[in-house]
Each structure stands twice: as C-alpha cells, then as structure tokens.
Amino acid sequence: MATSTRSSKRQKTDTNADADDKPFRLIYWLGIPGRGEHVRLAFEATGTRYTDVSNQTDEGVGAVLKQTGDDNNGDEHNPPAFAPPILQHGDDVTIWQTPNILLYLGPKLGLVPDAQDDPVGLYHVNALALTALDGLSNEPHDVHHPIAVILYYEDQKTEALRKAKDYRENRLPKFLAYFERVLDGPASAGGEYLYGGKLSYADLVLFQTLDGVSFAFPKCVGKIRDGAKYPKVWALYERVKALEPIKNYLASDRRLKYTLGIYRHYPELDDE
Amino acid sequence: MATSTRSSKRQKTDTNADADDKPFRLIYWLGIPGRGEHVRLAFEATGTRYTDVSNQTDEGVGAVLKQTGDDNNGDEHNPPAFAPPILQHGDDVTIWQTPNILLYLGPKLGLVPDAQDDPVGLYHVNALALTALDGLSNEPHDVHHPIAVILYYEDQKTEALRKAKDYRENRLPKFLAYFERVLDGPASAGGEYLYGGKLSYADLVLFQTLDGVSFAFPKCVGKIRDGAKYPKVWALYERVKALEPIKNYLASDRRLKYTLGIYRHYPELDDE
C-alpha cells in the first residue's frame, strides 16, 4: 500500500508549514492501536499527512525490527530507539518515546500553546499527557501483565485478578478525580479542555486513554458514567470524539481495533 | 532550617542567568531520595541554588500535601500537580512530573545541547531520560509493589518474588544492553556520555537509576560488573560519580539514604 494520500481538511498555516515540508513516518507495530495511536491522533486531529509505515507500506513490521534490533546503534545524529512508537521526520530525525514524539510534534502541529504567549504552557501539556499515560495506559497494561511482559496473560492471571481489583477500586478513580480537578481549575480556562481553553495533545491523550480504559473495563466505566461521576472528564471525552477530523478518523479503516495490546477486555478483570 | 546557602561553584553564565534570577523550590517527600533525586542532581551538578522544601524548611511535608490535596485545583497559570516531585520557579511557575521538570531545567542549567546548534538534541536527551526512568526506576519500584501501591510489600511478596526474577533475568539486562548500544553509537560522540559527547541530564538520570538498582540488587549487579558486562554503562556511572560537584554532593548530608522508597533492598528479591 502507498502512503495515505487523503487531502488535508485543514488549511496550510504557518504553524504546520514545517510539518508539510518533510514527510512524517510513524513506525509502530502492525495492526494494533497501542501507543502509536497517540501519534496517529495528533496527525489526524490536525489533518497532517503521515505514513503509518507498518500498516501502509511494504516495509511492514520489519521497519520496527530494523530500528530496535541489537545491531542498530543509531546514526551520527540519532541514538538508537529503545522501542516503538518511533517517528521519522525527513531524512535526518528519528525520535522515540510516546510523550517525546508528542512534545516534538506539539509546536509543529499547533497542539500546544504558543510559546510567545505562554512559555510554560508546553510543560503543563507535557505533564498532563505524561500523567494520563502513567495512570490510564501504563497501569491498565500492567493489570493484565503484572509479573512479566514476556509471559502470557494466562500465566499471570491470578496476580492480574488481584491487581485489576486495585486498579478499578483505587487507581482509576484517583486518576479520573485528578483530571476532573484539572478541568475544574482556573488554568483550564473553562473546563472544556485540560489547559488554556484550547485543544492540546494532552486532550487527545486523555481521550484515547479513556477510550482504551472503557474498552478494557466496560462494566466498571459504565457504572462510573451511569453514576454521573467525573462529568467534565467524560464531557471532554465526548467533545474530542465529536471533533470533525477525529470523528472521520474513528469511522475510517485507519482506526485499528483493540485486540491483544495495551487495552484488553478480559471479563474476569472487569466489575461483575 | 533555612534555604541552602552554599555558594555556587560555577561561574554565573548566560545559560543559567535565568536560573539565578528566580528561586527554585523542589517539593518532594521528606527524607527519601526517590524521584526528587533526579531534580536534586540537576541542581547539584550545575551548582545551582535550590531549596529542598520538605527537608530544609519548616513547611516540611505539608508543602507536598498542599499541592496534591483534593481541594487544590491549581491557579490561573498552573494546573494542579498530580504527585511530587513538584518544582516551583519564582512566584508563578509550578510544574510536576520528573521528566518534565528536567526538560524545563535542561536549557536553563545547560544540561541539554544548545538549541541553535542542535534543535533535536533536547528530544534525544528527553527520550533517553524517559527510557532510564521506565526501565531502571519505575520497573524496579514495581518489583516490590507488583499488585498495589497501597498495600505493604509483605502483602504482595509472593508476586514480588516472581516479578523480581523476571526483572533480574530479562528486564535489567535488556535496559543495560540498550544503554551500552547508545554509548557504542555515533550519536554519543565517543561513548563518554549518552549524547553528543557532553554531560546532559540523561546522564544524571542514568547515574541515579544505576545507583538505585545497585542498592536494590547488589548481588545481581555485582555479578554483572564482575563479568565486565556493559563496560561503557558502568564507566559512565563512575564518570558521573567522580564529577567534582557530584562527588561533593554525594559526600554531603543533602544526599539522602535509600530506605523504603523506589529502591529497596530485600535480599530475597536479589540473586542468591
């Protein structure tokens, strides 16, 4: 398959002019949303062209293995990547780590506050994204893999059952309450988005992690939403989901289904 | 106790002129190195004045609780912090998340490549720091708390024993081999430091996480070092440890002892 050629829905602006000059290549595992989804959403939300290398080119998953192989020491400008997602920008930039890729893309795609107006805004967005990734992505992953990533779920199911209970009862509410507090606070400038009254990549990360948690723990999340708990958090989730480019993306075949990645639905790990 | 008043060993330069204008306050738990140690090391390595609020002022641990309390919604400029470490810079900047604080301090303290010469360098340093924190700080923590942070170690010891074996046999070697590969690669510019031939905060993070892992798993790390495995990684560890301001800091009473924080020494979780 060739690079996605859909036309941008967004007018070319100074903000993403740089983004259009050099091609963006996302290198991530084949066929799962995973952490790569945060990078996809940044591109999709801003109508930025990118190539999802494993899913859209003949390179396939070999593109990942080439980067993370034991014989890759990187190049003159770029240290080797530890793990995907990996972003290539033009010929000479290769960076990795999900929050780091978002940090790099943020100013280029207009997904952080303008540095002239608000030089600290970028750091707030980064902290909010890191916090959502910690509590609503890394921790849900560890629920089904509490002992070792190299073992099957079935080989750590006893431990997973115990960890899932703590996650549902303590950790998930703690993170949701925190983000509700952020949206209640004055720095959100009204509570529509996490920071400064405008969409940032932290909102996209929160949307995606809430979506994943809802897939993994539908009964638990259903009870929370039925109980009208954390209303601003769920309003933000619905607000991002309804953004025109996001809505179109979610309906497209570029949006991959959750399977055996970070977010897994094992009914025994959910509420009864 | 008053703010630390030791004089800076470093000439005031343009790079850290900003740093000296407004006071830095580190807000972290009392009496443990923890994640706050990465922030302390950035200040100490560069001879930058800072106040370790809980340990050096009458505010004590109340300074943490005030920030993370359920009734704190932040202020007009700053969202509430989720957890310490928290950095206050002057009257109007409050940021949190360890890698985010380092990212903020990096250019101010001269611990990242100059943005004019190398605009991508900051992102490489950030990725390297994030990777060390993932594999050599978060994972070792989860070894002794695989099920729930609110439970005692003793209540999850069976699971911890299983996870510790995977950590020693699979995860720790994987991360050490990765950093050896980084130091072997051309982007390290010689292998003395992780990136660009100069000390960055990623080196300080790697030093501190290796130090913590060595405390937690002395027999396992002893075997690795006796076997001369990952020689460049351990040479970097010794190199950072021998830097004049770091050596002085480690010998001072500002350097806190490992106790029941991220890095814990339970002999049963170490090699035999």
XYZ file of C-alpha atoms in Angstrom:
544
model
C 0.000 0.000 0.000
C 1.133 3.514 -0.647
C 1.337 6.441 1.723
C -2.061 7.789 2.723
C -2.997 10.371 0.133
C -6.199 11.761 1.601
C -6.160 15.516 1.341
C -5.763 17.655 4.404
C -9.006 19.122 5.709
C -7.080 21.935 7.241
C -5.734 24.995 5.535
C -1.995 25.077 5.431
C -0.915 27.543 8.092
C 2.378 28.883 9.352
C 2.007 26.580 12.310
C 2.176 23.390 10.335
C 4.104 24.656 7.332
C 7.198 22.912 8.650
C 5.157 19.752 9.054
C 4.348 19.725 5.346
C 7.924 20.265 4.218
C 9.357 16.960 5.347
C 7.439 13.683 5.443
C 6.405 12.121 8.749
C 6.763 8.370 9.158
C 5.260 6.597 12.166
C 6.997 3.303 12.882
C 4.890 1.092 15.124
C 3.668 -2.495 15.441
C 1.311 -3.876 12.820
C -2.447 -3.960 13.334
C -2.842 -2.597 16.872
C -3.595 0.933 18.094
C -1.203 0.733 21.078
C 0.967 3.690 21.976
C 1.231 4.531 18.286
C -2.382 5.685 18.476
C -1.378 8.834 20.358
C 0.837 9.828 17.456
C -1.842 8.951 14.879
C -4.382 11.100 16.733
C -2.058 14.124 16.724
C -1.726 13.837 12.948
C -5.391 13.071 12.354
C -6.698 15.867 14.584
C -4.666 18.405 12.629
C -5.126 16.978 9.143
C -1.403 16.346 8.826
C -0.180 13.845 6.258
C 1.822 10.916 7.643
C 2.721 7.380 6.728
C 1.842 4.600 9.149
C 4.772 2.535 7.918
C 3.921 -0.978 9.165
C 0.269 -0.709 8.183
C 0.572 1.236 4.932
C 3.824 0.191 3.225
C 5.622 -2.949 2.107
C 8.191 -2.424 4.843
C 5.661 -3.863 7.283
C 6.789 -4.699 10.785
C 10.367 -5.030 9.527
C 10.578 -1.265 9.890
C 10.182 -1.661 13.663
C 12.607 -4.552 13.984
C 15.263 -2.727 11.985
C 15.121 0.152 14.483
C 15.071 -1.892 17.682
C 17.445 -4.659 16.600
C 20.548 -5.405 18.684
C 22.752 -4.385 15.777
C 21.295 -0.866 15.490
C 23.477 1.719 17.198
C 21.672 4.645 15.632
C 23.419 7.116 13.380
C 25.501 10.242 13.718
C 22.546 12.388 14.766
C 20.185 9.921 16.430
C 20.723 7.423 19.231
C 19.066 4.047 18.602
C 15.417 3.791 19.632
C 14.564 1.539 22.552
C 11.027 0.677 21.465
C 8.246 1.869 19.171
C 6.479 4.177 18.550
C 9.283 5.802 16.583
C 8.876 8.937 14.481
C 10.971 9.771 11.452
C 10.778 13.327 10.192
C 12.534 13.780 6.875
C 15.867 12.059 6.376
C 17.694 13.075 9.492
C 15.396 12.971 12.517
C 14.485 9.735 14.298
C 12.957 10.073 17.757
C 11.035 7.765 20.035
C 9.092 7.556 23.340
C 5.408 8.448 23.004
C 5.390 11.627 25.148
C 8.622 12.755 23.492
C 7.179 12.376 19.990
C 4.135 14.383 21.072
C 6.389 17.049 22.565
C 8.227 17.278 19.251
C 5.027 17.423 17.214
C 3.119 19.739 19.549
C 4.532 23.078 18.340
C 4.719 21.892 14.715
C 1.053 20.853 14.608
C -0.361 23.642 16.770
C -1.222 21.272 19.620
C 0.454 23.274 22.385
C 0.054 26.893 23.478
C 2.068 29.425 21.535
C 5.491 29.735 23.170
C 5.495 33.535 22.805
C 2.233 33.967 24.709
C 2.760 31.208 27.234
C 6.295 29.829 27.520
C 5.345 27.408 30.317
C 2.220 26.022 28.583
C 4.189 23.335 26.778
C 5.387 21.924 30.125
C 1.864 21.814 31.516
C 0.619 19.968 28.449
C 3.553 17.571 28.722
C 2.868 16.881 32.416
C -0.834 16.270 31.783
C -0.038 13.881 28.916
C 2.579 12.034 30.996
C 0.087 11.667 33.836
C -2.658 10.263 31.572
C -0.135 7.843 30.051
C 1.019 6.709 33.510
C -2.378 6.080 35.029
C -4.639 5.310 32.109
C -2.256 3.491 29.735
C 0.769 2.008 31.562
C -1.206 0.907 34.611
C -4.068 -0.735 32.647
C -1.380 -2.598 30.674
C 0.237 -3.792 33.876
C -3.155 -5.013 35.134
C -3.075 -7.889 32.621
C 0.726 -8.251 32.797
C 1.628 -7.640 36.459
C 4.568 -10.069 36.548
C 6.344 -10.103 33.190
C 5.745 -8.820 29.679
C 7.340 -11.961 28.230
C 4.744 -14.244 29.869
C 1.215 -14.850 28.593
C -1.700 -13.352 30.485
C -2.827 -16.868 31.373
C 0.451 -17.431 33.198
C -0.098 -14.412 35.467
C -3.888 -14.439 35.719
C -4.033 -14.955 39.491
C -1.889 -11.869 40.024
C -3.834 -9.956 37.354
C -7.134 -10.590 39.150
C -5.701 -9.051 42.293
C -4.188 -6.089 40.504
C -7.369 -5.431 38.495
C -9.379 -5.042 41.694
C -6.953 -2.403 42.962
C -6.982 -0.664 39.607
C -10.778 -0.458 39.414
C -11.271 0.489 43.045
C -8.333 2.784 43.719
C -6.168 3.769 40.813
C -8.727 4.508 38.092
C -10.893 6.689 40.387
C -7.762 8.511 41.577
C -6.749 9.479 38.052
C -10.293 10.367 36.956
C -10.741 12.543 40.054
C -7.450 14.240 39.287
C -8.419 15.124 35.721
C -11.834 16.332 36.939
C -9.922 18.636 39.290
C -7.771 19.878 36.412
C -10.931 20.676 34.419
C -12.450 22.399 37.461
C -9.350 24.539 37.889
C -8.782 28.033 36.512
C -5.804 27.028 34.313
C -8.215 25.013 32.147
C -9.922 28.327 31.313
C -13.461 26.993 31.455
C -13.086 23.218 31.654
C -13.717 22.390 28.021
C -10.132 21.317 27.538
C -7.398 20.463 30.045
C -5.309 23.576 29.621
C -5.824 27.133 28.442
C -9.260 26.676 26.884
C -7.879 25.109 23.709
C -7.328 21.623 22.354
C -3.810 20.350 23.069
C -2.246 16.949 22.622
C -2.920 16.283 26.314
C -6.652 16.245 25.454
C -6.003 13.771 22.651
C -4.039 11.539 25.020
C -6.783 11.753 27.640
C -9.425 10.930 25.013
C -7.500 7.883 23.782
C -6.661 6.545 27.226
C -10.283 6.942 28.376
C -11.395 5.158 25.227
C -8.999 2.305 25.919
C -9.990 2.014 29.570
C -13.668 1.975 28.504
C -12.887 -0.931 26.172
C -10.961 -2.861 28.805
C -13.329 -2.306 31.745
C -16.782 -1.623 30.209
C -18.812 -2.544 33.296
C -16.626 -0.559 35.660
C -16.629 2.501 33.404
C -20.361 2.051 32.725
C -21.091 2.280 36.458
C -18.947 5.386 36.760
C -20.694 7.088 33.863
C -24.160 5.949 34.957
C -23.381 7.452 38.354
C -22.522 10.743 36.637
C -19.094 10.733 38.250
C -16.345 12.952 36.814
C -18.761 14.699 34.429
C -16.184 17.106 32.976
C -13.810 14.273 32.149
C -16.474 12.415 30.179
C -17.701 15.622 28.543
C -14.137 16.193 27.328
C -14.038 12.629 26.035
C -17.239 13.188 24.036
C -16.068 16.640 22.903
C -12.843 15.280 21.405
C -14.671 12.318 19.882
C -17.044 14.704 18.121
C -14.339 16.902 16.559
C -14.815 16.635 12.805
C -11.372 15.209 11.907
C -11.456 12.793 14.864
C -14.989 11.636 14.016
C -13.911 10.980 10.430
C -10.807 9.167 11.557
C -12.668 6.940 14.015
C -15.048 5.935 11.211
C -12.179 5.171 8.813
C -10.259 1.926 8.367
C -7.139 3.681 9.608
C -8.543 3.392 13.155
C -7.397 -0.037 14.308
C -9.384 -2.240 16.659
C -8.267 -3.059 20.182
C -7.038 -6.646 20.352
C -4.157 -8.002 22.420
C -2.334 -4.733 23.004
C -2.309 -2.324 25.930
C -6.076 -2.403 26.381
C -7.534 -5.884 26.628
C -11.013 -6.877 27.614
C -10.897 -9.878 29.924
C -14.365 -10.021 31.562
C -12.893 -11.516 34.745
C -10.768 -8.371 35.245
C -13.790 -6.074 34.971
C -16.538 -5.375 37.517
C -19.194 -8.046 37.946
C 16.132 25.158 58.682
C 16.845 27.831 56.166
C 17.364 27.610 52.476
C 20.685 26.080 51.483
C 23.161 28.897 51.256
C 26.247 27.126 49.984
C 27.860 29.218 47.302
C 27.727 28.198 43.687
C 30.899 26.526 42.433
C 30.074 27.550 38.923
C 30.571 30.905 37.336
C 27.374 32.632 36.536
C 26.875 32.276 32.797
C 24.278 33.348 30.292
C 22.993 29.790 30.315
C 21.967 29.793 33.940
C 21.479 33.508 34.428
C 17.734 32.944 34.327
C 18.127 30.205 36.899
C 19.650 32.634 39.385
C 17.004 35.301 38.922
C 14.078 33.417 40.426
C 14.346 30.922 43.277
C 13.865 27.204 42.649
C 11.864 25.208 45.177
C 11.784 21.409 44.995
C 8.703 19.982 46.673
C 9.123 16.304 47.432
C 8.584 13.773 50.213
C 10.632 14.060 53.384
C 13.778 12.025 53.942
C 13.939 9.845 50.832
C 15.834 10.344 47.571
C 13.014 8.993 45.368
C 12.178 10.696 42.093
C 13.101 14.032 43.670
C 16.723 12.917 43.471
C 16.782 13.464 39.712
C 15.894 17.098 40.265
C 18.436 17.488 43.084
C 21.187 16.048 40.882
C 20.424 18.525 38.083
C 20.838 21.399 40.540
C 23.855 19.909 42.286
C 25.706 19.028 39.073
C 25.433 22.637 37.914
C 25.978 24.369 41.244
C 22.510 25.903 41.095
C 20.921 27.150 44.300
C 17.625 25.487 45.238
C 15.524 24.821 48.283
C 14.580 21.248 49.103
C 11.396 22.423 50.809
C 10.372 19.377 52.878
C 13.910 18.688 54.061
C 15.174 22.239 54.541
C 12.251 24.418 55.662
C 9.562 24.495 58.318
C 6.937 23.777 55.693
C 8.022 20.133 55.829
C 5.908 17.547 54.086
C 2.900 19.852 54.322
C 4.249 21.533 51.195
C 3.610 18.306 49.272
C 0.176 17.677 50.731
C -0.931 21.225 49.995
C -0.127 20.692 46.322
C -1.646 17.250 45.911
C -4.692 17.713 48.170
C -8.171 17.082 46.758
C -9.038 20.736 47.297
C -6.202 22.069 45.141
C -7.372 22.977 41.659
C -4.194 24.839 40.790
C -4.191 28.514 39.916
C -4.764 30.669 36.884
C -1.459 29.685 35.263
C -0.822 26.209 36.629
C -2.965 23.077 36.683
C -2.831 21.177 39.997
C 0.054 18.715 40.345
C -0.795 15.021 40.446
C 2.178 13.916 42.526
C 5.636 15.045 43.634
C 8.309 15.895 42.643
C 6.968 19.385 42.013
C 9.114 22.354 41.019
C 8.279 25.948 41.794
C 10.244 28.581 39.909
C 9.604 32.058 41.217
C 6.053 33.015 42.107
C 4.212 31.931 39.022
C 5.534 28.596 37.737
C 4.574 25.282 39.306
C 5.305 22.179 37.268
C 5.499 18.487 38.028
C 6.398 15.047 36.587
C 10.098 14.184 36.918
C 10.998 14.111 33.189
C 9.003 17.294 32.656
C 10.877 19.154 35.399
C 14.182 18.028 33.872
C 13.006 19.156 30.452
C 12.209 22.564 31.918
C 15.525 22.822 33.750
C 17.677 21.378 30.951
C 18.132 24.538 28.864
C 18.230 26.787 31.957
C 21.035 24.795 33.607
C 22.978 23.911 30.462
C 22.129 20.212 30.713
C 20.903 19.808 27.122
C 22.565 20.590 23.790
C 22.317 24.177 22.630
C 19.083 24.562 20.637
C 20.778 26.705 17.994
C 23.410 24.087 17.191
C 21.230 21.026 17.619
C 17.479 21.651 17.735
C 16.668 17.921 18.051
C 19.189 17.228 20.827
C 16.696 18.099 23.561
C 14.329 15.395 22.317
C 17.069 12.784 22.302
C 18.032 13.666 25.864
C 14.371 13.538 26.881
C 13.878 10.096 25.286
C 16.998 8.700 26.941
C 15.903 10.047 30.334
C 12.356 8.675 29.889
C 13.779 5.256 28.970
C 16.078 5.127 32.013
C 13.159 6.162 34.245
C 10.914 3.479 32.724
C 13.273 0.558 32.987
C 15.569 1.425 35.872
C 13.205 3.361 38.182
C 9.542 2.524 37.529
C 10.141 -1.174 36.924
C 12.370 -1.706 39.989
C 9.653 0.010 42.031
C 7.028 -2.308 40.626
C 9.202 -5.315 41.505
C 8.451 -4.778 45.204
C 4.934 -3.466 44.548
C 3.596 -5.565 41.656
C -0.035 -5.566 42.801
C -0.884 -2.284 44.501
C 0.946 0.758 45.831
C -1.471 0.976 48.749
C -0.523 -2.499 50.042
C 2.590 -3.328 52.045
C 5.383 -5.274 50.374
C 4.684 -8.149 52.736
C 1.148 -8.415 51.333
C 2.431 -8.892 47.775
C 5.695 -10.704 48.466
C 4.785 -13.888 46.563
C 4.111 -11.851 43.433
C 7.202 -9.714 44.048
C 9.432 -12.791 44.140
C 8.164 -13.823 40.720
C 8.487 -10.351 39.255
C 11.992 -9.858 40.690
C 13.234 -12.959 38.851
C 11.947 -11.575 35.550
C 13.459 -8.196 36.312
C 16.930 -9.568 37.099
C 16.962 -12.079 34.237
C 15.209 -10.194 31.451
C 14.380 -6.580 32.018
C 17.530 -5.245 33.696
C 19.873 -6.843 31.099
C 17.651 -5.518 28.300
C 17.932 -1.917 29.512
C 21.654 -2.167 30.282
C 22.320 -3.640 26.824
C 20.310 -0.815 25.296
C 22.319 1.913 27.034
C 25.569 0.125 26.111
C 24.377 0.287 22.499
C 23.642 4.011 22.871
C 27.187 4.563 24.172
C 28.590 2.452 21.328
C 26.673 4.506 18.756
C 27.981 7.506 16.831
C 25.422 9.950 18.302
C 27.141 9.569 21.690
C 30.231 11.107 20.042
C 32.740 8.850 21.740
C 30.767 6.970 24.385
C 31.739 9.061 27.396
C 28.232 10.425 27.734
C 24.935 9.276 26.247
C 24.529 12.021 23.696
C 26.758 14.440 21.823
C 29.912 13.934 23.871
C 28.710 16.162 26.717
C 27.034 15.716 30.077
C 23.255 16.042 29.835
C 20.517 15.383 32.358
C 20.032 11.960 30.747
C 23.467 11.001 32.101
C 22.452 12.181 35.571
C 19.247 10.135 35.371
C 21.174 7.066 34.209
C 23.707 7.536 37.016
C 20.997 7.798 39.656
C 18.930 4.867 38.379
C 22.035 2.640 38.162
C 22.930 3.698 41.686
C 19.443 2.778 42.887
C 19.408 -0.563 41.089
C 22.852 -1.336 42.586
C 21.432 -0.657 46.050
C 18.339 -2.798 45.461
C 20.027 -5.752 43.755
C 23.681 -5.718 44.927
C 24.395 -9.385 44.183
C 22.822 -9.271 40.739
C 24.629 -6.054 39.814
C 27.849 -7.358 41.383
C 27.792 -10.387 39.074
C 27.163 -8.162 36.064
C 30.062 -5.877 36.950
C 32.380 -8.768 37.880
C 31.608 -10.264 34.492
C 32.628 -6.972 32.856
C 29.260 -6.740 31.116
C 28.103 -3.375 29.729
C 31.505 -1.743 30.402
C 30.574 1.639 28.908
C 27.451 1.890 31.045
C 29.425 1.339 34.243
C 32.217 3.619 33.069
C 29.598 6.365 32.619
C 28.277 5.619 36.108
C 31.767 6.037 37.590
C 32.458 9.101 35.437
C 29.360 10.940 36.672
C 30.017 9.856 40.250
C 33.531 11.365 40.033
C 32.422 14.776 38.745
C 33.540 17.300 41.354
C 30.108 18.739 42.256
C 28.514 15.274 42.275
C 31.287 13.839 44.448
C 30.863 16.693 46.914
C 27.111 16.265 46.916
C 27.252 12.513 47.495
C 29.525 13.125 50.480
C 27.197 15.798 51.932
C 24.232 15.352 54.240
C 21.966 16.619 51.463
C 22.323 13.198 49.807
C 19.593 11.128 51.455
C 19.863 7.405 52.126
C 17.764 4.802 50.328
C 15.119 3.428 52.660
C 11.560 2.428 51.801
C 11.212 4.362 48.559
C 11.609 3.338 44.935
C 14.788 1.371 45.543
C 14.542 -1.150 48.361
C 16.945 -3.888 49.281
C 15.051 -7.059 50.090
C 17.666 -9.861 49.943
C 15.053 -12.379 48.800
C 14.421 -10.310 45.643
C 18.126 -10.268 44.732
C 20.282 -13.022 43.231
C 21.392 -15.806 45.569
